[in-house]
């Protein structure tokens, strides 16, 4: 087990180191004394982490998992075996929050028979609800996205002292001070790579927060203002990850294409980051998500995609609606025409680029005509795939404050199904273009039913991977291919999945 200097420095000051002993007990030494003196000892506790939400949350979960593991905690898959249950939460739609609240209800019952169980809520919901969430009978720790560097000490204190703790940002729209930004930076760089959720793939944050204030969206209120990370810190991280075998890095940001960092005379944009990351030996593919339809830097980014072979020809650019009237009410600051022009430019510069989109159906005031405009847009663009969401009013957002949620659940559902159906037909047509072609995939691992798989087909189970353009490919092969590139001949297709044989 590695010693975590970050944890020790934060919790006990820099004069301590600690060591994990047999039976998972932790010994803490004060190194200023001549003979190392055991100044604390605790039995390693176990943690179970549940994660909801977007890639940002997945990255935060990976960081928290690494930090806890290095802090001496054991990670367990079974919640029943855990001394600590952490839930990393999402606030983007009401449904995601309801799932967490219902889970907290179950945990409350478990705590009746196991009062020593510590329950922590981290992430967007922790920031949004703060003290209210701490009032929940099951909850001991509430920790916002900017406070995750404190997670090990918060959990340790909760275990030892049995008191409730709240760690959230008080004024979320205020720019964080230098110390807090530096703490997040240190945390990110120390714990970046210990918990790769998919072999040889890693997320790297390019920026935090969002300044756009789309009227439906909670993100600016829970993740704070936009902050781009220093390019050298990002590149150092990518180099370290490459040294550990990472082949695909996905740069993350709520609006990653607005990445902007000024150092001395030079202002770096996402295209510069892609160029610098491309030069890192060992990195084979680079992706970036997610994008806002924005003119600034767009041509540079698309040109970087065309010029740099490592940058995958894939663009996720949420659209939200095909009606200018609704886009205006959403405060999206662009029109359908503007959006289409950006995509035309992308397609002219990067032939074969795969485009994905997000849509919200049933936004307040959305008429059938508005919705049909969205259907038309989807047909025109011919996305590789689309994510479609039913509008969910989020407390404190402009839409929730000022607009009535006047599209019924029934109509939202109907529009959701219709739009997905239109997209499915397009995805199906696009997938057929791959028939009998050879594609290069980065293998993620066993496909969804690994146990069934392995039992049925021990040395040649069903694997899943993705092409550079983000198509999911399912084929049989040795499990050892996980994290490696493979060439697959496509023999069968479905709307979102290609099936084939390993070459
Ligand atoms: N209701 C429904 N969908 C939403 N999204 C963001 N906020 C809401 C909301 N209040 C969707 C957008 C965004 C994706 C991450 O989630 O489509 O792109
Ligand atoms: Fe939310 Fe809009 Fe920011 Fe995306 S760009 S995170 S939808 S406010």
XYZ file of N, CA and C in Angstrom, residues 308-492:
555
model
N -4.436 16.590 -36.160
C -3.766 15.742 -35.176
C -4.376 14.346 -35.202
N -3.635 13.366 -35.662
C -4.211 12.022 -35.811
C -4.711 11.426 -34.497
N -4.157 11.861 -33.354
C -4.578 11.269 -32.087
C -5.945 11.804 -31.611
N -6.358 12.947 -32.157
C -7.637 13.517 -31.700
C -8.776 12.795 -32.424
N -9.612 12.122 -31.655
C -10.705 11.332 -32.232
C -11.702 12.235 -32.959
N -12.188 11.733 -34.093
C -13.125 12.533 -34.894
C -14.538 12.401 -34.341
N -14.709 12.953 -33.177
C -15.993 12.831 -32.481
C -16.282 14.136 -31.748
N -17.497 14.644 -31.956
C -17.874 15.918 -31.338
C -19.228 15.759 -30.648
N -19.226 15.901 -29.330
C -20.503 15.903 -28.613
C -20.879 17.358 -28.397
N -21.933 17.790 -29.088
C -22.311 19.198 -28.984
C -23.807 19.314 -28.706
N -24.167 19.399 -27.421
C -25.585 19.484 -27.054
C -26.304 20.615 -27.774
N -27.501 20.319 -28.213
C -28.289 21.238 -29.017
C -29.423 21.814 -28.167
N -30.095 20.912 -27.479
C -31.212 21.165 -26.549
C -32.542 21.362 -27.249
N -32.595 22.129 -28.362
C -33.875 22.283 -29.056
C -33.627 22.706 -30.503
N -34.608 22.378 -31.352
C -34.514 22.789 -32.749
C -35.386 24.000 -33.029
N -35.899 24.635 -31.971
C -36.759 25.805 -32.144
C -36.051 27.042 -31.587
N -35.909 28.060 -32.414
C -35.223 29.292 -31.973
C -35.929 29.920 -30.775
N -37.263 29.821 -30.771
C -38.043 30.409 -29.682
C -37.674 29.733 -28.350
N -37.575 28.417 -28.386
C -37.245 27.668 -27.162
C -35.776 27.883 -26.787
N -34.907 27.916 -27.800
C -33.482 28.159 -27.501
C -33.325 29.497 -26.784
N -34.129 30.484 -27.214
C -34.058 31.804 -26.582
C -34.533 31.710 -25.124
N -35.641 31.009 -24.929
C -36.161 30.863 -23.555
C -35.195 30.065 -22.677
N -34.387 29.247 -23.320
C -33.379 28.473 -22.572
C -32.107 29.296 -22.333
N -32.048 30.496 -22.896
C -30.847 31.350 -22.820
C -29.634 30.650 -23.425
N -29.839 29.982 -24.561
C -28.725 29.257 -25.175
C -27.878 30.177 -26.069
N -28.351 31.389 -26.327
C -27.527 32.365 -27.061
C -27.088 31.959 -28.466
N -27.842 31.085 -29.116
C -27.574 30.802 -30.527
C -28.883 30.423 -31.192
N -28.855 30.428 -32.508
C -30.042 30.010 -33.256
C -29.744 28.671 -33.924
N -30.796 28.054 -34.448
C -30.620 26.780 -35.148
C -29.666 26.975 -36.315
N -29.801 28.103 -37.014
C -28.964 28.358 -38.184
C -27.481 28.434 -37.797
N -27.222 29.131 -36.708
C -25.855 29.288 -36.208
C -25.278 27.912 -35.854
N -26.092 27.111 -35.165
C -25.654 25.762 -34.766
C -25.334 24.921 -36.000
N -26.225 24.981 -36.996
C -26.017 24.183 -38.208
C -24.769 24.627 -38.957
N -24.523 25.933 -38.934
C -23.322 26.429 -39.634
C -22.051 25.892 -38.984
N -22.062 25.839 -37.660
C -20.887 25.286 -36.969
C -20.680 23.830 -37.394
N -21.768 23.066 -37.422
C -21.635 21.655 -37.799
C -21.198 21.497 -39.250
N -21.701 22.382 -40.131
C -21.274 22.316 -41.538
C -19.768 22.522 -41.628
N -19.275 23.499 -40.850
C -17.830 23.770 -40.871
C -17.064 22.567 -40.339
N -17.590 21.957 -39.284
C -16.913 20.779 -38.706
C -16.860 19.663 -39.741
N -17.957 19.465 -40.454
C -18.009 18.364 -41.429
C -17.129 18.643 -42.641
N -17.021 19.930 -43.002
C -16.165 20.270 -44.143
C -14.689 20.062 -43.780
N -14.337 20.356 -42.543
C -12.923 20.262 -42.131
C -12.554 18.834 -41.747
N -13.488 18.118 -41.132
C -13.198 16.741 -40.683
C -14.224 15.794 -41.316
N -13.972 15.353 -42.547
C -14.948 14.455 -43.172
C -15.118 13.200 -42.320
N -16.350 12.752 -42.185
C -16.612 11.530 -41.411
C -16.717 11.769 -39.916
N -16.664 13.023 -39.491
C -16.774 13.319 -38.050
C -18.109 12.781 -37.506
N -18.063 12.145 -36.350
C -19.305 11.664 -35.720
C -19.771 12.728 -34.731
N -21.077 13.017 -34.801
C -21.607 14.086 -33.942
C -22.691 13.511 -33.031
N -22.613 13.884 -31.764
C -23.642 13.454 -30.806
C -24.299 14.694 -30.220
N -25.549 14.543 -29.777
C -26.266 15.707 -29.245
C -27.049 15.388 -27.987
N -27.428 16.451 -27.283
C -28.357 16.335 -26.147
C -29.585 17.184 -26.474
N -30.748 16.694 -26.088
C -31.981 17.463 -26.265
C -32.828 17.424 -25.011
N -33.535 18.511 -24.773
C -34.530 18.523 -23.704
C -35.899 18.642 -24.372
N -36.811 17.731 -24.037
C -38.180 17.868 -24.568
C -39.101 18.309 -23.436
N -40.132 19.060 -23.827
C -41.118 19.503 -22.834
C -40.646 20.681 -22.005
N -39.740 21.486 -22.563
C -39.370 22.730 -21.871
C -40.614 23.613 -21.806
N -40.742 24.445 -20.748
C -41.949 25.274 -20.628
C -42.279 26.013 -21.933
N -43.514 25.902 -22.343
C -43.982 26.611 -23.540
C -43.697 25.867 -24.833
N -43.073 24.694 -24.776
C -42.757 23.976 -26.023
C -44.036 23.457 -26.666
N -44.356 23.970 -27.862
C -45.552 23.518 -28.569
C -45.183 22.328 -29.458
N -46.210 21.722 -30.035
C -45.953 20.610 -30.957
C -45.097 21.104 -32.132
N -45.355 22.350 -32.533
C -44.593 22.921 -33.654
C -43.107 23.058 -33.285
N -42.859 23.557 -32.060
C -41.463 23.654 -31.596
C -40.819 22.272 -31.604
N -41.571 21.295 -31.080
C -41.012 19.948 -30.992
C -40.718 19.388 -32.383
N -41.638 19.652 -33.329
C -41.405 19.140 -34.687
C -40.171 19.791 -35.308
N -39.889 21.030 -34.909
C -38.663 21.688 -35.388
C -37.433 20.929 -34.867
N -37.542 20.413 -33.651
C -36.442 19.606 -33.092
C -36.292 18.308 -33.886
N -37.428 17.695 -34.205
C -37.391 16.454 -34.990
C -36.692 16.727 -36.329
N -37.071 17.843 -36.956
C -36.469 18.190 -38.261
C -34.961 18.377 -38.137
N -34.548 19.046 -37.064
C -33.117 19.294 -36.850
C -32.368 17.960 -36.714
N -32.950 17.056 -35.937
C -32.302 15.750 -35.734
C -32.165 15.022 -37.071
N -33.226 15.116 -37.892
C -33.177 14.444 -39.196
C -32.107 15.065 -40.084
N -31.999 16.400 -40.015
C -31.040 17.106 -40.872
C -29.601 16.806 -40.448
N -29.354 16.845 -39.158
C -27.967 16.688 -38.680
C -27.479 15.255 -38.839
N -28.368 14.314 -38.677
C -27.985 12.892 -38.683
C -26.875 12.619 -37.661
N -27.252 12.804 -36.400
C -26.327 12.532 -35.296
C -25.973 11.052 -35.267
N -24.800 10.762 -34.709
C -24.452 9.360 -34.429
C -25.400 8.833 -33.350
N -25.541 9.636 -32.295
C -26.510 9.311 -31.243
C -26.920 10.583 -30.520
N -28.070 10.512 -29.852
C -28.567 11.661 -29.084
C -29.014 11.207 -27.711
N -28.804 12.049 -26.743
C -29.382 11.838 -25.421
C -30.597 12.759 -25.333
N -31.730 12.189 -24.949
C -32.956 12.992 -24.878
C -33.460 12.978 -23.436
N -33.735 14.167 -22.911
C -34.185 14.269 -21.519
C -35.518 15.003 -21.462
N -36.355 14.564 -20.519
C -37.611 15.289 -20.278
C -37.286 16.447 -19.351
N -37.804 17.624 -19.663
C -37.511 18.796 -18.829
C -37.882 18.529 -17.370
N -36.974 18.886 -16.498
C -37.192 18.699 -15.060
C -36.872 20.030 -14.379
N -37.879 20.674 -13.782
C -37.607 21.989 -13.167
C -36.636 21.855 -11.998
N -35.580 22.659 -12.009
C -34.584 22.589 -10.948
C -34.692 23.811 -10.052
N -34.825 23.591 -8.755
C -35.020 24.706 -7.819
C -33.935 25.780 -7.935
N -34.394 27.016 -8.022
C -33.452 28.133 -8.044
C -33.010 28.549 -9.433
N -33.335 27.754 -10.458
C -32.945 28.156 -11.813
C -33.973 29.166 -12.352
N -33.555 29.922 -13.374
C -34.444 30.941 -13.923
C -35.723 30.323 -14.483
N -35.595 29.189 -15.161
C -36.796 28.564 -15.740
C -37.765 28.154 -14.630
N -37.226 27.619 -13.569
C -38.101 27.164 -12.475
C -38.765 28.360 -11.798
N -38.011 29.467 -11.674
C -38.555 30.665 -11.024
C -39.624 31.352 -11.861
N -39.356 31.409 -13.182
C -40.195 32.302 -14.006
C -41.151 31.617 -14.958
N -40.926 30.319 -15.253
C -41.750 29.682 -16.284
C -42.518 28.510 -15.699
N -43.767 28.410 -16.130
C -44.580 27.306 -15.619
C -44.222 26.012 -16.351
N -44.069 24.950 -15.609
C -43.770 23.626 -16.186
C -45.064 23.105 -16.813
N -45.399 23.664 -18.012
C -46.753 23.485 -18.529
C -46.917 22.368 -19.558
N -45.860 21.623 -19.835
C -46.039 20.481 -20.744
C -46.247 19.245 -19.859
N -47.341 18.548 -20.117
C -47.679 17.437 -19.205
C -46.647 16.317 -19.311
N -46.587 15.516 -18.251
C -45.654 14.384 -18.215
C -45.937 13.445 -19.396
N -47.236 13.297 -19.712
C -47.619 12.387 -20.793
C -47.016 12.871 -22.130
N -47.122 14.180 -22.362
C -46.589 14.712 -23.631
C -45.061 14.677 -23.627
N -44.458 14.968 -22.481
C -42.987 14.873 -22.415
C -42.537 13.460 -22.794
N -43.241 12.489 -22.236
C -42.894 11.080 -22.484
C -43.042 10.757 -23.970
N -44.166 11.222 -24.535
C -44.462 10.934 -25.941
C -43.381 11.555 -26.839
N -43.000 12.812 -26.547
C -41.982 13.486 -27.358
C -40.625 12.807 -27.189
N -40.350 12.399 -25.962
C -39.092 11.706 -25.695
C -38.989 10.439 -26.556
N -40.069 9.635 -26.526
C -40.064 8.374 -27.284
C -39.976 8.661 -28.779
N -40.718 9.686 -29.238
C -40.724 9.985 -30.682
C -39.332 10.408 -31.145
N -38.690 11.294 -30.375
C -37.383 11.795 -30.797
C -36.342 10.668 -30.781
N -36.406 9.840 -29.751
C -35.469 8.707 -29.690
C -35.695 7.762 -30.870
N -36.968 7.601 -31.264
C -37.299 6.732 -32.398
C -36.709 7.271 -33.691
N -36.823 8.591 -33.883
C -36.271 9.227 -35.089
C -34.756 9.015 -35.111
N -34.128 9.221 -33.964
C -32.679 9.073 -33.888
C -32.266 7.620 -34.103
N -33.075 6.710 -33.564
C -32.718 5.289 -33.677
C -32.647 4.863 -35.141
N -33.587 5.390 -35.910
C -33.626 5.045 -37.338
C -32.344 5.567 -38.022
N -31.956 6.794 -37.661
C -30.748 7.375 -38.257
C -29.507 6.566 -37.824
N -29.424 6.266 -36.519
C -28.272 5.499 -36.015
C -28.201 4.141 -36.707
N -29.389 3.563 -36.947
C -29.439 2.262 -37.607
C -28.868 2.370 -39.021
N -29.284 3.430 -39.736
C -28.782 3.609 -41.108
C -27.274 3.844 -41.099
N -26.826 4.686 -40.165
C -25.388 4.991 -40.109
C -24.581 3.739 -39.753
N -25.140 2.920 -38.845
C -24.378 1.739 -38.405
C -24.187 0.760 -39.571
N -25.166 0.707 -40.471
C -25.083 -0.250 -41.603
C -23.901 0.069 -42.514
N -23.462 1.319 -42.503
C -22.312 1.694 -43.346
C -21.043 0.968 -42.906
N -21.055 0.408 -41.697
C -19.861 -0.285 -41.189
C -19.809 -1.754 -41.609
N -20.920 -2.284 -42.157
C -20.978 -3.716 -42.474
C -19.820 -4.143 -43.376
N -19.181 -5.242 -42.971
C -18.036 -5.822 -43.700
C -16.784 -4.950 -43.686
N -16.799 -3.909 -42.860
C -15.597 -3.071 -42.773
C -14.798 -3.466 -41.541
N -13.488 -3.197 -41.565
C -12.636 -3.431 -40.403
C -12.539 -2.136 -39.616
N -12.744 -2.229 -38.304
C -12.642 -1.007 -37.482
C -11.627 -1.231 -36.356
N -10.946 -0.150 -36.001
C -10.005 -0.204 -34.884
C -10.769 0.178 -33.621
N -10.674 -0.662 -32.600
C -11.364 -0.329 -31.348
C -10.386 -0.348 -30.180
N -10.679 0.467 -29.189
C -9.973 0.371 -27.918
C -10.883 -0.461 -27.019
N -10.364 -1.606 -26.580
C -11.209 -2.562 -25.848
C -11.391 -2.101 -24.402
N -12.658 -2.085 -23.961
C -12.946 -1.645 -22.592
C -12.929 -2.819 -21.617
N -13.396 -3.976 -22.052
C -13.408 -5.149 -21.168
C -14.562 -6.056 -21.524
N -14.982 -6.860 -20.553
C -16.085 -7.788 -20.786
C -17.367 -7.025 -21.049
N -18.220 -7.557 -21.903
C -19.494 -6.870 -22.149
C -20.400 -7.054 -20.930
N -21.597 -6.537 -21.017
C -22.410 -6.332 -19.815
C -22.687 -7.547 -18.934
N -22.706 -8.732 -19.533
C -23.039 -9.898 -18.702
C -21.790 -10.752 -18.521
N -20.773 -10.207 -17.845
C -19.481 -10.888 -17.807
C -19.534 -12.294 -17.220
N -20.400 -12.515 -16.208
C -20.369 -13.834 -15.563
C -20.927 -14.903 -16.487
N -22.048 -14.542 -17.086
C -22.664 -15.424 -18.065
C -21.649 -15.712 -19.166
N -21.053 -14.601 -19.622
C -20.034 -14.655 -20.641
C -18.938 -15.630 -20.377
N -18.359 -15.455 -19.160
C -17.175 -16.234 -18.831
C -17.526 -17.711 -18.688
N -18.698 -17.954 -18.064
C -19.099 -19.330 -17.861
C -19.326 -20.015 -19.208
N -19.926 -19.271 -20.120
C -20.260 -19.855 -21.423
C -19.045 -20.009 -22.315
N -18.164 -19.056 -22.214
C -17.123 -18.938 -23.209
C -15.821 -18.506 -22.564
N -15.238 -19.401 -21.836
C -14.158 -19.062 -20.917
C -13.003 -18.269 -21.528
N -12.455 -18.802 -22.624
C -11.255 -18.160 -23.169
C -11.562 -17.164 -24.266
N -12.832 -17.068 -24.575
C -13.202 -16.205 -25.698
C -14.509 -15.473 -25.387
N -14.548 -14.753 -24.239
C -15.824 -14.142 -23.838
C -16.202 -12.956 -24.723
N -17.407 -12.477 -24.501
C -17.860 -11.315 -25.265
C -17.226 -10.047 -24.685
N -16.578 -9.271 -25.557
C -15.906 -8.049 -25.115
C -16.616 -6.844 -25.710
N -16.336 -5.676 -25.124
C -16.894 -4.453 -25.680
C -15.786 -3.404 -25.800
N -15.845 -2.668 -26.896
C -14.863 -1.595 -27.097
C -15.524 -0.463 -27.844
N -14.755 0.570 -28.156
C -15.300 1.684 -28.923
C -14.341 2.087 -30.030
N -14.915 2.576 -31.134
C -14.089 3.122 -32.210
C -13.713 4.558 -31.829
N -12.812 5.154 -32.618
C -12.425 6.547 -32.355
C -13.645 7.458 -32.468
N -14.600 7.074 -33.336
C -15.792 7.895 -33.504
C -16.897 7.501 -32.508
N -16.516 6.757 -31.474
C -17.392 6.466 -30.339
C -18.479 5.423 -30.601
N -18.333 4.643 -31.666
C -19.298 3.550 -31.873
C -18.948 2.399 -30.949
N -19.982 1.812 -30.326
C -19.755 0.668 -29.439
C -19.621 -0.579 -30.307
N -18.601 -1.380 -30.044
C -18.369 -2.594 -30.833
C -18.320 -3.800 -29.893
N -19.120 -4.817 -30.202
C -19.178 -6.033 -29.375
C -18.627 -7.200 -30.196
N -17.715 -7.959 -29.605
C -17.096 -9.088 -30.309
C -16.528 -10.060 -29.284
N -16.164 -11.243 -29.714
C -15.565 -12.208 -28.780
C -14.049 -12.176 -28.904
N -13.386 -12.344 -27.756
C -11.920 -12.340 -27.763
C -11.411 -12.608 -26.365
N -10.083 -12.744 -26.228
C -9.553 -13.001 -24.880
C -9.689 -11.780 -23.980
N -9.966 -12.038 -22.717
C -10.177 -10.938 -21.771
C -8.934 -10.064 -21.646
N -7.769 -10.666 -21.940
C -6.503 -9.927 -21.828
C -6.434 -8.744 -22.794
N -7.375 -8.671 -23.729
C -7.378 -7.541 -24.673
C -7.886 -6.242 -24.035
N -8.457 -6.333 -22.841
C -8.987 -5.131 -22.173
C -7.877 -4.092 -22.050
N -8.151 -2.896 -22.527
C -7.149 -1.823 -22.458
C -6.246 -1.770 -23.685
N -6.445 -2.705 -24.628
C -5.592 -2.750 -25.826
C -6.415 -2.369 -27.066
N -5.696 -2.076 -28.137
C -6.377 -1.843 -29.412
C -6.576 -3.172 -30.128
N -7.681 -3.272 -30.858
C -7.929 -4.490 -31.633
C -8.657 -4.095 -32.920
N -8.470 -4.916 -33.953
C -9.198 -4.661 -35.201
C -10.323 -5.688 -35.303
N -11.506 -5.189 -35.612
C -12.694 -6.046 -35.647
C -13.386 -5.888 -36.998
N -13.771 -7.030 -37.571
C -14.547 -6.986 -38.825
C -16.023 -6.962 -38.449
N -16.735 -5.956 -38.934
C -18.144 -5.814 -38.557
C -19.013 -6.741 -39.416
N -19.813 -7.570 -38.715
C -20.626 -8.559 -39.427
C -22.129 -8.319 -39.242
N -22.466 -7.528 -38.214
C -23.895 -7.319 -37.897
C -24.014 -5.947 -37.232
